[in-house]
Amino acid sequence: NINDGVEYMRRNDFERALEKLDRARNLDPGYYETYNMLGVLYQRLGKSKEAENNFKKALKLNGSSSQTMNNYGQFLCQTGRFSEAIKIFQRAADNPLYETPAVAVTNAGLCAMRNNDPDNAEKYLRHALELNPKFPEALLPMVQITYDDGNYLSARGYLQRYQEVGKQTAKTLWLGIQIEKQLGDDNA
């Protein structure tokens, strides 16, 4: 039921997703992952109170779930609670059992960017790239940060690294044009 609920969320069929997740909760009211996914669903539906209650319930049932912490951190950042979000992202990343700590560290960096804190954003994103040098979700914001700092050679380097592992988009092409223009390479 949880997997079905997640699949319905991917399809934006939130009514069926809620049915499946409610069924999962009724079958096993002590399983944390159900509440984690309910939190994600309610967040997508714009129901902040329900989202937060479900994330907290999930963490009460399993306080070491880095995936739940990561999802809750995204919720906190989205609602403007930046310092709380970054703390929970750090807690998720510090879990030695978390297989993808670069995700949580990247999310901390993106949250710092959203909070107009480019210095901390860069610190977190650099750390994410130390954990996973080919993580496109960390590479792309580093292109923007280094470009905004006027460090065009570094921006070019991050963009080249991104292009090796990430999908080319209008945004990445435009960044490339802006970088090369700043570097004086009109042909590139």
mmCIF file of C-alpha atoms in Angstrom:
data_model
loop_
_atom_site.group_PDB
_atom_site.id
_atom_site.type_symbol
_atom_site.label_atom_id
_atom_site.label_comp_id
_atom_site.label_asym_id
_atom_site.label_seq_id
_atom_site.Cartn_x
_atom_site.Cartn_y
_atom_site.Cartn_z
ATOM 1 C CA ASN A 1 0.000 0.000 0.000
ATOM 2 C CA ILE A 2 2.850 2.401 0.747
ATOM 3 C CA ASN A 3 4.490 1.669 -2.603
ATOM 4 C CA ASP A 4 1.156 2.114 -4.360
ATOM 5 C CA GLY A 5 0.620 5.385 -2.515
ATOM 6 C CA VAL A 6 4.038 6.650 -3.592
ATOM 7 C CA GLU A 7 3.334 5.649 -7.190
ATOM 8 C CA TYR A 8 0.009 7.499 -7.125
ATOM 9 C CA MET A 9 1.825 10.572 -5.767
ATOM 10 C CA ARG A 10 4.256 10.382 -8.692
ATOM 11 C CA ARG A 11 1.248 10.427 -11.002
ATOM 12 C CA ASN A 12 -0.285 13.352 -9.080
ATOM 13 C CA ASP A 13 -3.286 11.184 -8.175
ATOM 14 C CA PHE A 14 -3.349 12.434 -4.602
ATOM 15 C CA GLU A 15 -6.781 11.065 -3.744
ATOM 16 C CA ARG A 16 -5.732 7.481 -4.485
ATOM 17 C CA ALA A 17 -2.382 8.060 -2.811
ATOM 18 C CA LEU A 18 -4.177 9.104 0.366
ATOM 19 C CA GLU A 19 -6.445 6.034 0.179
ATOM 20 C CA LYS A 20 -3.451 3.702 -0.077
ATOM 21 C CA LEU A 21 -1.492 5.436 2.673
ATOM 22 C CA ASP A 22 -4.539 5.465 4.969
ATOM 23 C CA ARG A 23 -4.944 1.747 4.319
ATOM 24 C CA ALA A 24 -1.267 1.170 5.176
ATOM 25 C CA ARG A 25 -1.673 3.162 8.400
ATOM 26 C CA ASN A 26 -4.754 1.115 9.362
ATOM 27 C CA LEU A 27 -2.912 -2.157 8.710
ATOM 28 C CA ASP A 28 0.148 -1.178 10.773
ATOM 29 C CA PRO A 29 -0.264 2.032 12.782
ATOM 30 C CA GLY A 30 3.264 1.696 14.177
ATOM 31 C CA TYR A 31 5.173 1.746 10.888
ATOM 32 C CA TYR A 32 7.073 5.017 10.570
ATOM 33 C CA GLU A 33 7.403 5.005 6.770
ATOM 34 C CA THR A 34 3.637 5.371 6.363
ATOM 35 C CA TYR A 35 3.729 8.631 8.324
ATOM 36 C CA ASN A 36 6.788 9.818 6.401
ATOM 37 C CA MET A 37 4.925 9.365 3.113
ATOM 38 C CA LEU A 38 1.768 10.931 4.552
ATOM 39 C CA GLY A 39 3.912 13.922 5.498
ATOM 40 C CA VAL A 40 5.186 14.190 1.923
ATOM 41 C CA LEU A 41 1.654 13.864 0.560
ATOM 42 C CA TYR A 42 0.187 16.510 2.855
ATOM 43 C CA GLN A 43 3.104 18.807 2.058
ATOM 44 C CA ARG A 44 2.295 18.483 -1.649
ATOM 45 C CA LEU A 45 -1.343 19.193 -0.873
ATOM 46 C CA GLY A 46 -0.363 22.371 0.972
ATOM 47 C CA LYS A 47 -1.636 21.093 4.320
ATOM 48 C CA SER A 48 1.251 22.159 6.519
ATOM 49 C CA LYS A 49 -0.178 21.183 9.886
ATOM 50 C CA GLU A 50 -0.994 17.641 8.739
ATOM 51 C CA ALA A 51 2.385 17.313 7.019
ATOM 52 C CA GLU A 52 4.310 18.359 10.105
ATOM 53 C CA ASN A 53 2.272 16.126 12.406
ATOM 54 C CA ASN A 54 2.973 13.112 10.192
ATOM 55 C CA PHE A 55 6.698 13.841 9.921
ATOM 56 C CA LYS A 56 6.926 14.198 13.698
ATOM 57 C CA LYS A 57 5.007 10.949 14.192
ATOM 58 C CA ALA A 58 7.374 9.170 11.793
ATOM 59 C CA LEU A 59 10.410 10.489 13.667
ATOM 60 C CA LYS A 60 8.860 9.542 17.002
ATOM 61 C CA LEU A 61 8.495 5.974 15.717
ATOM 62 C CA ASN A 62 11.971 5.902 14.147
ATOM 63 C CA GLY A 63 14.200 8.794 15.123
ATOM 64 C CA SER A 64 17.110 7.490 13.039
ATOM 65 C CA SER A 65 15.360 7.511 9.651
ATOM 66 C CA SER A 66 17.519 9.815 7.575
ATOM 67 C CA GLN A 67 15.011 9.699 4.728
ATOM 68 C CA THR A 68 12.298 10.993 7.061
ATOM 69 C CA MET A 69 14.644 13.662 8.418
ATOM 70 C CA ASN A 70 15.497 14.702 4.871
ATOM 71 C CA ASN A 71 11.823 14.962 3.927
ATOM 72 C CA TYR A 72 11.002 16.853 7.111
ATOM 73 C CA GLY A 73 13.937 19.189 6.478
ATOM 74 C CA GLN A 74 12.588 19.969 3.013
ATOM 75 C CA PHE A 75 9.227 20.754 4.563
ATOM 76 C CA LEU A 76 10.830 23.042 7.158
ATOM 77 C CA CYS A 77 12.851 24.863 4.510
ATOM 78 C CA GLN A 78 9.799 25.274 2.290
ATOM 79 C CA THR A 79 7.927 26.857 5.194
ATOM 80 C CA GLY A 80 10.772 29.294 5.899
ATOM 81 C CA ARG A 81 12.145 27.581 9.010
ATOM 82 C CA PHE A 82 15.662 27.573 7.620
ATOM 83 C CA SER A 83 17.795 27.028 10.724
ATOM 84 C CA GLU A 84 15.582 24.131 11.870
ATOM 85 C CA ALA A 85 15.769 22.620 8.403
ATOM 86 C CA ILE A 86 19.544 22.827 8.191
ATOM 87 C CA LYS A 87 19.931 21.217 11.621
ATOM 88 C CA ILE A 88 17.757 18.286 10.619
ATOM 89 C CA PHE A 89 19.568 17.920 7.271
ATOM 90 C CA GLN A 90 22.843 17.767 9.189
ATOM 91 C CA ARG A 91 21.394 15.189 11.562
ATOM 92 C CA ALA A 92 20.311 13.064 8.587
ATOM 93 C CA ALA A 93 23.722 13.330 6.932
ATOM 94 C CA ASP A 94 25.529 12.437 10.171
ATOM 95 C CA ASN A 95 23.724 9.100 10.402
ATOM 96 C CA PRO A 96 26.412 6.524 9.524
ATOM 97 C CA LEU A 97 23.716 4.202 8.153
ATOM 98 C CA TYR A 98 22.426 6.760 5.619
ATOM 99 C CA GLU A 99 23.487 5.588 2.177
ATOM 100 C CA THR A 100 23.209 8.981 0.469
ATOM 101 C CA PRO A 101 24.343 11.691 2.888
ATOM 102 C CA ALA A 102 25.197 13.939 -0.078
ATOM 103 C CA VAL A 103 21.448 14.340 -0.634
ATOM 104 C CA ALA A 104 20.858 15.788 2.834
ATOM 105 C CA VAL A 105 23.966 17.995 2.680
ATOM 106 C CA THR A 106 22.917 19.273 -0.750
ATOM 107 C CA ASN A 107 19.461 20.037 0.618
ATOM 108 C CA ALA A 108 21.100 22.012 3.430
ATOM 109 C CA GLY A 109 22.968 23.996 0.781
ATOM 110 C CA LEU A 110 19.842 24.610 -1.260
ATOM 111 C CA CYS A 111 18.013 25.693 1.873
ATOM 112 C CA ALA A 112 20.824 28.133 2.694
ATOM 113 C CA MET A 113 20.528 29.502 -0.865
ATOM 114 C CA ARG A 114 16.799 29.928 -0.367
ATOM 115 C CA ASN A 115 17.598 31.819 2.844
ATOM 116 C CA ASN A 116 19.904 34.139 0.873
ATOM 117 C CA ASP A 117 22.999 32.768 2.622
ATOM 118 C CA PRO A 118 25.417 32.007 -0.237
ATOM 119 C CA ASP A 119 28.451 31.468 2.012
ATOM 120 C CA ASN A 120 26.844 28.622 3.933
ATOM 121 C CA ALA A 121 25.215 27.331 0.761
ATOM 122 C CA GLU A 122 28.643 27.028 -0.834
ATOM 123 C CA LYS A 123 30.046 25.338 2.277
ATOM 124 C CA TYR A 124 27.320 22.678 2.274
ATOM 125 C CA LEU A 125 27.450 22.124 -1.468
ATOM 126 C CA ARG A 126 31.231 21.718 -1.407
ATOM 127 C CA HIS A 127 30.827 19.170 1.368
ATOM 128 C CA ALA A 128 28.175 17.329 -0.672
ATOM 129 C CA LEU A 129 30.598 17.192 -3.595
ATOM 130 C CA GLU A 130 33.291 15.788 -1.303
ATOM 131 C CA LEU A 131 30.843 13.008 -0.444
ATOM 132 C CA ASN A 132 29.786 12.495 -4.081
ATOM 133 C CA PRO A 133 31.848 14.415 -6.676
ATOM 134 C CA LYS A 134 29.400 13.570 -9.473
ATOM 135 C CA PHE A 135 26.184 14.609 -7.754
ATOM 136 C CA PRO A 136 24.360 16.796 -10.307
ATOM 137 C CA GLU A 137 21.985 18.280 -7.717
ATOM 138 C CA ALA A 138 25.022 19.802 -5.960
ATOM 139 C CA LEU A 139 27.014 20.661 -9.092
ATOM 140 C CA LEU A 140 24.376 22.849 -10.711
ATOM 141 C CA PRO A 141 23.882 25.226 -7.771
ATOM 142 C CA MET A 142 27.680 25.468 -7.465
ATOM 143 C CA VAL A 143 27.748 26.731 -11.056
ATOM 144 C CA GLN A 144 25.362 29.511 -10.075
ATOM 145 C CA ILE A 145 27.152 30.360 -6.809
ATOM 146 C CA THR A 146 30.599 30.601 -8.406
ATOM 147 C CA TYR A 147 29.185 32.567 -11.351
ATOM 148 C CA ASP A 148 27.471 35.009 -8.978
ATOM 149 C CA ASP A 149 30.788 35.396 -7.116
ATOM 150 C CA GLY A 150 32.489 36.357 -10.376
ATOM 151 C CA ASN A 151 34.610 33.205 -10.348
ATOM 152 C CA TYR A 152 33.906 32.329 -13.970
ATOM 153 C CA LEU A 153 36.625 29.712 -14.417
ATOM 154 C CA SER A 154 35.304 27.758 -11.460
ATOM 155 C CA ALA A 155 31.773 28.175 -12.782
ATOM 156 C CA ARG A 156 32.917 26.739 -16.107
ATOM 157 C CA GLY A 157 34.558 23.815 -14.306
ATOM 158 C CA TYR A 158 31.436 23.023 -12.303
ATOM 159 C CA LEU A 159 29.297 23.303 -15.424
ATOM 160 C CA GLN A 160 31.586 20.924 -17.315
ATOM 161 C CA ARG A 161 31.395 18.450 -14.428
ATOM 162 C CA TYR A 162 27.610 18.823 -14.375
ATOM 163 C CA GLN A 163 27.359 18.207 -18.122
ATOM 164 C CA GLU A 164 29.142 14.870 -17.671
ATOM 165 C CA VAL A 165 26.457 13.569 -15.299
ATOM 166 C CA GLY A 166 23.395 15.818 -15.538
ATOM 167 C CA LYS A 167 20.727 16.586 -18.077
ATOM 168 C CA GLN A 168 21.237 19.607 -20.299
ATOM 169 C CA THR A 169 18.449 22.149 -19.868
ATOM 170 C CA ALA A 170 17.710 25.654 -21.070
ATOM 171 C CA LYS A 171 19.050 26.892 -17.720
ATOM 172 C CA THR A 172 22.375 25.070 -18.075
ATOM 173 C CA LEU A 173 22.784 26.246 -21.660
ATOM 174 C CA TRP A 174 22.078 29.842 -20.620
ATOM 175 C CA LEU A 175 24.550 29.581 -17.734
ATOM 176 C CA GLY A 176 27.142 28.265 -20.184
ATOM 177 C CA ILE A 177 26.551 31.193 -22.526
ATOM 178 C CA GLN A 178 26.830 33.698 -19.679
ATOM 179 C CA ILE A 179 30.015 32.081 -18.324
ATOM 180 C CA GLU A 180 31.750 31.991 -21.701
ATOM 181 C CA LYS A 181 30.696 35.565 -22.411
ATOM 182 C CA GLN A 182 32.330 36.661 -19.146
ATOM 183 C CA LEU A 183 35.465 34.704 -20.048
ATOM 184 C CA GLY A 184 35.576 36.367 -23.477
ATOM 185 C CA ASP A 185 35.124 33.148 -25.439
ATOM 186 C CA ASP A 186 32.313 34.056 -27.827
ATOM 187 C CA ASN A 187 32.915 30.934 -29.944
ATOM 188 C CA ALA A 188 32.328 28.621 -27.001
#
